[in-house]
Short mmCIF file of C-alpha atoms in Angstrom, two decimals:
data_model
loop_
_atom_site.label_atom_id
_atom_site.label_comp_id
_atom_site.label_asym_id
_atom_site.label_seq_id
_atom_site.Cartn_x
_atom_site.Cartn_y
_atom_site.Cartn_z
CA MET A 1 15.32 8.06 -23.83
CA GLU A 2 16.62 5.02 -21.96
CA ALA A 3 15.49 3.78 -18.58
CA ARG A 4 18.21 4.08 -15.98
CA SER A 5 19.37 1.06 -14.04
CA SER A 6 20.47 1.19 -10.42
CA SER A 7 21.38 -1.15 -7.59
CA SER A 8 17.72 -1.23 -6.62
CA SER A 9 16.24 -1.89 -10.06
CA SER A 10 16.38 -4.41 -12.86
CA SER A 11 16.20 -3.63 -16.56
CA ALA A 12 15.71 -7.23 -17.66
CA THR A 13 13.20 -8.81 -15.36
CA THR A 14 12.11 -12.39 -16.02
CA PRO A 15 8.99 -14.10 -14.66
CA ALA A 16 11.11 -16.71 -12.90
CA LEU A 17 13.13 -14.01 -11.18
CA LEU A 18 10.01 -12.19 -10.05
CA LEU A 19 8.34 -15.32 -8.73
CA LEU A 20 11.45 -16.12 -6.71
CA LEU A 21 11.47 -12.54 -5.51
CA LEU A 22 7.86 -12.77 -4.43
CA ALA A 23 8.35 -16.08 -2.67
CA ALA A 24 11.38 -14.78 -0.79
CA ALA A 25 10.48 -11.20 0.00
CA LEU A 26 6.99 -12.05 1.22
CA HIS A 27 8.16 -14.56 3.79
CA GLY A 28 7.59 -12.53 6.94
CA GLY A 29 6.01 -12.50 10.35
CA ASP A 30 9.00 -12.94 12.65
CA ALA A 31 9.69 -10.40 15.38
CA THR A 32 12.99 -9.75 13.60
CA PRO A 33 12.74 -9.41 9.80
CA PRO A 34 14.06 -12.71 8.40
CA PRO A 35 17.21 -12.79 6.26
CA VAL A 36 16.22 -13.05 2.61
CA LYS A 37 18.32 -13.97 -0.40
CA LEU A 38 16.98 -12.38 -3.55
CA ALA A 39 17.90 -13.31 -7.11
CA GLY A 40 19.21 -11.52 -10.18
CA GLY A 41 20.18 -8.21 -8.57
CA ALA A 42 16.85 -7.91 -6.75
CA ARG A 43 17.77 -7.62 -3.09
CA HIS A 44 17.06 -5.85 0.12
CA VAL A 45 18.56 -2.37 0.11
CA ALA A 46 19.83 -0.31 2.99
CA PHE A 47 18.16 3.04 3.50
CA ASP A 48 20.91 5.17 1.95
CA GLU A 49 21.09 2.87 -1.10
CA GLY A 50 17.54 3.56 -2.15
CA TYR A 51 15.89 6.25 -0.01
CA THR A 52 16.32 9.77 1.31
CA GLN A 53 14.65 11.59 4.21
CA MET A 54 11.71 13.73 3.15
CA PHE A 55 10.69 15.48 6.39
CA GLY A 56 10.81 15.05 10.14
CA ASP A 57 14.31 16.23 11.13
CA GLY A 58 15.23 14.09 14.15
CA ASN A 59 12.12 11.93 13.91
CA LEU A 60 13.76 9.53 11.46
CA ALA A 61 16.36 7.21 12.97
CA LEU A 62 18.53 4.64 11.17
CA LEU A 63 19.47 1.41 12.97
CA ARG A 64 21.50 -1.67 12.05
CA HIS A 65 23.60 0.17 9.49
CA GLY A 66 20.53 1.58 7.78
CA ARG A 67 18.77 -1.76 7.44
CA ARG A 68 16.04 -0.65 9.82
CA VAL A 69 14.32 2.74 10.03
CA HIS A 70 12.22 4.24 12.82
CA LEU A 71 9.69 6.95 11.94
CA THR A 72 8.32 8.88 14.92
CA LEU A 73 5.25 11.04 15.40
CA ASP A 74 5.30 13.46 18.32
CA GLU A 75 3.71 16.82 19.08
CA SER A 76 6.22 18.64 16.89
CA THR A 77 6.07 16.61 13.67
CA GLY A 78 5.81 13.26 11.95
CA ALA A 79 8.43 11.90 9.55
CA GLY A 80 8.81 10.44 6.10
CA PHE A 81 11.18 9.26 3.41
CA ALA A 82 11.10 8.79 -0.36
CA SER A 83 12.96 6.69 -2.90
CA GLN A 84 15.87 8.32 -4.69
CA ASP A 85 14.58 7.04 -8.04
CA VAL A 86 11.21 7.11 -9.74
CA PHE A 87 10.00 3.87 -11.29
CA LEU A 88 7.73 2.78 -14.10
CA HIS A 89 6.29 -0.54 -12.84
CA GLY A 90 7.94 -2.99 -10.48
CA PHE A 91 7.79 -4.79 -7.16
CA PHE A 92 8.05 -2.70 -3.97
CA SER A 93 8.03 -4.10 -0.46
CA ALA A 94 8.82 -3.31 3.17
CA ALA A 95 8.50 -5.07 6.50
CA ILE A 96 6.59 -2.81 8.88
CA LYS A 97 5.88 -2.92 12.61
CA LEU A 98 3.26 -0.41 13.73
CA PRO A 99 3.06 1.61 16.97
CA SER A 100 1.53 -0.24 19.89
CA ASP A 101 -0.88 0.81 22.62
CA TYR A 102 -3.28 3.72 21.97
CA ALA A 103 -2.83 4.90 18.36
CA ALA A 104 -6.09 6.67 17.46
CA GLY A 105 -5.61 9.26 14.73
CA VAL A 106 -2.16 7.99 13.78
CA VAL A 107 -1.62 7.19 10.08
CA VAL A 108 1.33 5.17 8.79
CA ALA A 109 1.62 4.89 5.01
CA PHE A 110 3.72 2.91 2.52
CA TYR A 111 2.87 3.99 -1.00
CA LEU A 112 3.81 5.00 -4.54
CA SER A 113 2.98 8.45 -5.89
CA ASN A 114 3.96 11.10 -8.42
CA GLY A 115 2.10 13.96 -6.76
CA ASP A 116 5.23 16.10 -6.61
CA THR A 117 5.52 15.98 -10.42
CA TYR A 118 1.86 15.84 -11.49
CA GLU A 119 0.03 18.02 -8.99
CA LYS A 120 -3.40 17.77 -10.63
CA THR A 121 -3.09 14.49 -12.51
CA HIS A 122 -1.11 12.35 -10.08
CA ASP A 123 -1.18 8.56 -9.70
CA GLU A 124 -0.98 6.74 -6.39
CA LEU A 125 -0.94 3.22 -4.91
CA ASP A 126 -1.33 3.06 -1.13
CA PHE A 127 -1.09 0.96 1.92
CA GLU A 128 -2.52 3.19 4.67
CA PHE A 129 -2.51 1.90 8.24
CA LEU A 130 -5.11 3.60 10.44
CA GLY A 131 -4.56 3.58 14.19
CA ASN A 132 -7.31 2.98 16.70
CA VAL A 133 -8.22 3.23 20.36
CA ARG A 134 -6.81 0.68 22.77
CA GLY A 135 -8.49 -2.69 22.45
CA ARG A 136 -9.48 -2.21 18.82
CA GLU A 137 -7.38 -3.34 15.90
CA TRP A 138 -5.33 -1.30 13.48
CA ARG A 139 -6.93 -1.30 10.04
CA VAL A 140 -5.18 -1.27 6.68
CA GLN A 141 -6.58 0.43 3.62
CA THR A 142 -5.46 0.02 0.01
CA ASN A 143 -6.09 2.84 -2.45
CA VAL A 144 -5.69 3.10 -6.22
CA TYR A 145 -5.70 6.54 -7.84
CA GLY A 146 -4.96 7.34 -11.46
CA ASN A 147 -4.54 10.64 -13.28
CA GLY A 148 -5.81 12.72 -10.38
CA SER A 149 -8.92 10.61 -9.89
CA THR A 150 -9.01 11.02 -6.09
CA ALA A 151 -12.70 11.94 -6.34
CA ALA A 152 -13.24 8.39 -7.62
CA GLY A 153 -10.95 6.58 -5.23
CA ARG A 154 -10.94 2.80 -5.19
CA GLU A 155 -10.49 2.21 -1.46
CA GLU A 156 -10.76 -1.14 0.27
CA ARG A 157 -10.24 -1.61 3.99
CA TYR A 158 -9.35 -4.75 5.91
CA ASP A 159 -9.09 -5.96 9.50
CA LEU A 160 -5.79 -7.80 9.67
CA PRO A 161 -5.77 -11.37 11.05
CA PHE A 162 -2.86 -10.49 13.35
CA ASP A 163 -1.70 -7.61 15.53
CA PRO A 164 0.58 -5.55 13.24
CA SER A 165 2.16 -3.86 16.26
CA ASP A 166 3.43 -7.14 17.75
CA GLU A 167 5.92 -8.04 15.03
CA PHE A 168 7.06 -7.25 11.50
CA HIS A 169 4.91 -8.19 8.51
CA HIS A 170 5.64 -7.59 4.84
CA TYR A 171 3.45 -5.33 2.72
CA SER A 172 4.12 -5.36 -1.02
CA ILE A 173 2.86 -3.90 -4.29
CA LEU A 174 3.41 -5.43 -7.73
CA TRP A 175 2.58 -2.85 -10.42
CA THR A 176 2.49 -3.71 -14.12
CA PRO A 177 1.00 -2.03 -17.22
CA HIS A 178 -2.17 -4.11 -16.90
CA ARG A 179 -2.66 -5.05 -13.26
CA ILE A 180 -1.79 -4.19 -9.65
CA ILE A 181 -1.50 -6.77 -6.88
CA PHE A 182 -1.28 -5.96 -3.17
CA TYR A 183 0.24 -8.55 -0.80
CA VAL A 184 0.29 -9.00 2.97
CA ASP A 185 3.15 -11.37 3.75
CA GLU A 186 2.83 -14.21 1.22
CA THR A 187 -0.89 -13.65 0.59
CA PRO A 188 -2.23 -11.63 -2.35
CA ILE A 189 -5.14 -9.61 -0.96
CA ARG A 190 -6.22 -7.52 -3.93
CA GLU A 191 -5.88 -7.49 -7.70
CA VAL A 192 -6.82 -4.50 -9.84
CA VAL A 193 -6.99 -5.32 -13.56
CA ARG A 194 -6.81 -2.48 -16.06
CA THR A 195 -9.90 -2.18 -18.23
CA ALA A 196 -10.72 0.03 -21.19
CA GLU A 197 -13.45 1.68 -19.13
CA MET A 198 -10.96 2.77 -16.45
CA GLY A 199 -8.99 4.74 -19.03
CA ALA A 200 -6.51 7.11 -17.41
CA ALA A 201 -7.77 6.18 -13.93
CA PHE A 202 -5.27 3.30 -13.97
CA PRO A 203 -1.85 4.49 -12.67
CA ALA A 204 0.49 4.71 -15.65
CA LYS A 205 3.09 7.41 -14.96
CA PRO A 206 6.43 6.91 -13.16
CA MET A 207 6.16 7.05 -9.37
CA ALA A 208 8.46 7.26 -6.38
CA VAL A 209 8.07 5.10 -3.26
CA TYR A 210 7.27 6.76 0.07
CA ALA A 211 6.78 5.95 3.75
CA THR A 212 5.33 8.37 6.30
CA ILE A 213 3.84 8.68 9.77
CA TRP A 214 1.54 11.62 10.44
CA ASP A 215 -1.40 13.00 12.42
CA GLY A 216 -4.65 12.05 10.68
CA SER A 217 -6.92 13.16 13.53
CA ALA A 218 -9.39 14.81 11.17
CA TRP A 219 -10.54 11.51 9.63
CA ALA A 220 -8.49 8.41 10.46
CA THR A 221 -10.36 6.96 13.44
CA LEU A 222 -14.16 6.78 13.32
CA GLY A 223 -14.37 9.79 11.01
CA GLY A 224 -12.28 11.97 13.32
CA ARG A 225 -14.16 11.11 16.51
CA TYR A 226 -10.92 10.01 18.18
CA ARG A 227 -7.89 12.24 17.72
CA VAL A 228 -4.21 11.65 18.38
CA ASN A 229 -3.57 11.73 22.13
CA TYR A 230 0.02 12.89 22.57
CA LYS A 231 0.03 11.62 26.12
CA TYR A 232 0.96 8.30 24.47
CA ALA A 233 3.65 9.81 22.22
CA PRO A 234 6.07 9.17 20.75
CA PHE A 235 4.42 6.85 18.23
CA VAL A 236 7.09 4.81 16.44
CA ALA A 237 6.66 2.87 13.20
CA GLU A 238 9.53 0.53 12.26
CA PHE A 239 10.53 -0.32 8.68
CA ALA A 240 12.95 -2.95 7.37
CA ASP A 241 13.49 -5.38 4.46
CA PHE A 242 13.25 -2.72 1.75
CA VAL A 243 12.83 -4.03 -1.79
CA LEU A 244 12.91 -1.59 -4.71
CA HIS A 245 12.76 -3.78 -7.80
CA GLY A 246 11.55 -1.60 -10.63
CA CYS A 247 12.52 0.12 -13.84
CA ALA A 248 14.11 3.38 -12.71
CA VAL A 249 13.52 6.14 -15.23
CA ASP A 250 14.64 9.71 -15.83
CA PRO A 251 12.06 11.92 -14.11
CA SER A 252 12.72 14.75 -16.59
CA SER A 253 11.54 12.64 -19.54
CA SER A 254 8.00 12.82 -20.81
CA ALA A 255 5.56 10.07 -19.87
CA ALA A 256 5.27 9.07 -23.53
CA ALA A 257 9.04 8.75 -23.88
CA VAL A 258 9.24 6.62 -20.77
CA GLU A 259 6.40 4.35 -21.87
CA HIS A 260 8.03 3.73 -25.26
CA SER A 261 11.52 3.14 -23.90
CA ILE A 262 12.81 -0.26 -25.05
CA THR A 263 14.23 -0.99 -21.61
CA ALA A 264 11.06 0.00 -19.79
CA ALA A 265 8.93 -2.04 -22.20
CA ALA A 266 11.04 -5.16 -21.67
CA ALA A 267 10.85 -4.77 -17.91
CA ALA A 268 7.09 -4.19 -18.09
CA ARG A 269 6.57 -7.46 -19.98
CA GLY A 270 8.50 -9.33 -17.30
CA TYR A 271 6.47 -7.81 -14.47
CA GLU A 272 3.24 -8.55 -16.30
CA GLU A 273 4.15 -12.20 -16.80
CA ALA A 274 5.17 -12.46 -13.17
CA ALA A 275 1.85 -10.96 -12.02
CA VAL A 276 -0.13 -13.41 -14.13
CA LEU A 277 1.90 -16.34 -12.82
CA SER A 278 1.61 -15.09 -9.27
CA LEU A 279 -2.16 -15.59 -9.37
CA SER A 280 -2.27 -18.51 -11.80
CA THR A 281 -2.56 -21.24 -9.16
CA ALA A 282 -5.82 -22.26 -7.58
CA ALA A 283 -4.17 -22.08 -4.15
CA ASN A 284 -3.17 -18.42 -4.53
CA ARG A 285 -6.57 -17.46 -5.91
CA ALA A 286 -8.26 -19.28 -3.03
CA ALA A 287 -5.99 -17.57 -0.47
CA MET A 288 -6.87 -14.15 -1.86
CA ALA A 289 -10.59 -14.95 -1.92
CA ALA A 290 -10.46 -16.22 1.67
CA PHE A 291 -8.67 -13.12 2.91
CA ARG A 292 -11.15 -10.83 1.22
CA ARG A 293 -14.14 -12.83 2.39
CA GLY A 294 -12.91 -12.99 5.98
CA HIS A 295 -11.23 -9.61 6.52
CA MET A 296 -12.55 -6.93 4.18
CA SER A 297 -14.54 -4.37 6.18
CA TYR A 298 -15.17 -1.70 3.53
CA SER A 299 -15.41 -1.89 -0.26
CA TYR A 300 -15.93 1.00 -2.67
CA CYS A 301 -17.65 -1.46 -5.00
CA HIS A 302 -20.52 -1.79 -2.51
CA ASP A 303 -20.75 1.88 -1.49
CA ARG A 304 -23.94 2.98 -3.20
CA ARG A 305 -24.11 6.21 -1.19
CA ARG A 306 -20.81 7.35 -2.63
CA TYR A 307 -21.28 5.72 -6.04
CA PRO A 308 -24.99 5.41 -6.95
CA VAL A 309 -23.72 4.05 -10.26
CA ALA A 310 -20.94 1.54 -9.58
CA LEU A 311 -17.56 2.10 -11.20
CA SER A 312 -16.98 0.02 -14.30
CA GLU A 313 -14.91 -2.76 -12.75
CA CYS A 314 -17.52 -3.22 -10.01
CA ALA A 315 -20.41 -3.39 -12.43
CA ALA A 316 -18.44 -5.98 -14.39
CA GLY A 317 -18.24 -8.26 -11.38
CA GLY A 318 -15.70 -6.63 -9.08
CA GLY A 319 -18.08 -7.18 -6.17
CA GLY A 320 -17.81 -10.92 -6.45
CA ASP A 321 -19.75 -13.02 -3.94
CA LEU A 322 -19.44 -10.41 -1.16
CA ARG A 323 -22.52 -8.36 -2.01
CA ARG A 324 -24.63 -10.13 0.58
CA VAL A 325 -22.46 -9.00 3.52
CA PHE A 326 -22.04 -5.30 2.69
CA GLY A 327 -24.49 -2.53 3.30
CA PRO A 328 -25.29 0.39 0.99
CA ASP A 329 -22.52 2.46 2.61
CA GLY A 330 -19.91 -0.12 1.62
CA MET A 331 -19.42 -1.27 5.22
CA ARG A 332 -19.62 -4.90 6.26
CA TYR A 333 -22.81 -5.53 8.25
CA ASP A 334 -22.22 -8.99 9.66
CA GLY A 335 -22.23 -7.71 13.23
CA ARG A 336 -18.46 -7.32 13.58
CA HIS A 337 -18.24 -3.76 12.29
CA ARG A 338 -19.91 -0.51 13.24
CA ARG A 339 -21.09 1.88 10.58
CA PRO A 340 -20.76 5.48 11.76
CA ARG A 341 -21.03 8.41 9.39
CA ARG A 342 -18.15 8.93 7.02
CA SER A 343 -15.91 11.95 6.97
CA GLY A 344 -13.79 13.20 4.09
CA ARG A 345 -12.48 10.91 1.43
CA ASP A 346 -12.52 7.68 3.45
CA ALA A 347 -14.95 5.24 4.95
CA SER A 348 -15.02 4.76 8.71
CA SER A 349 -15.23 1.52 10.59
#
């Protein structure tokens, strides 16, 4: 079995290419997504080059020749789209501008998943943006699920240092065989390193890329206390600057065949080297530590009510120097965050 190449993927990724990709694609923050020149076939793709509508009928709108997409939530439905290919490892990014004003209960997501193929053993990597009442910030949550391990989710939640509804910001995921790095604009905010103890809980099967907006009233805002108020509808999330730079594979092939593909293996080595280099400088490590120290509001590694025995990576030091500012429910207790009861699979803040 050979990995398939496409206009949105690269079968021979080099560390230099990936570092240039990261430096370019993560330069965001303007009201209009900035023009970006990407190297070696890695480039921004228009919607119809890399994605297809998943649901929402008229609630997905293409603008600027498909370079910008609006997803709308109203009383009838939300909306979503998915990549045309499935990928084994790669770099995936989008510039996103979230709905403004009152957005309680609204969930916007940019994520990788294979739930349609592996119903009970799916993998997933998430950015989930959780709306809030007027005057309180949107929150972003990153999740890592492997092999259907949603009961042992590895959620972290952050208060962003900017208003994500004011302008576009880039949100990116670099996924390799041995680590996952989440980025907000140019800043790495989280690294998940594969360990032997994690076993199959580390995402390792090909995934597609998705974006959705939907009604999460049951849990998204203060454990479901505040629901979507459709008086403020429609809620519109804007997407642009799509980057799909991964090893596209045949979804009908077995996971073992994909993993042992020569093309996929070569690409995986390139992504791994790029990930290591991405966090090899003291400046990048310091930037990630500062973001986590200043903006993390929930950490599964500190949630002793949910995990009386910490997961392996936490016990090995995943908590870092943040233990002193988190309570036993995993919520930050420095006075900036409330700690209501949790509902469902997620922490509330």
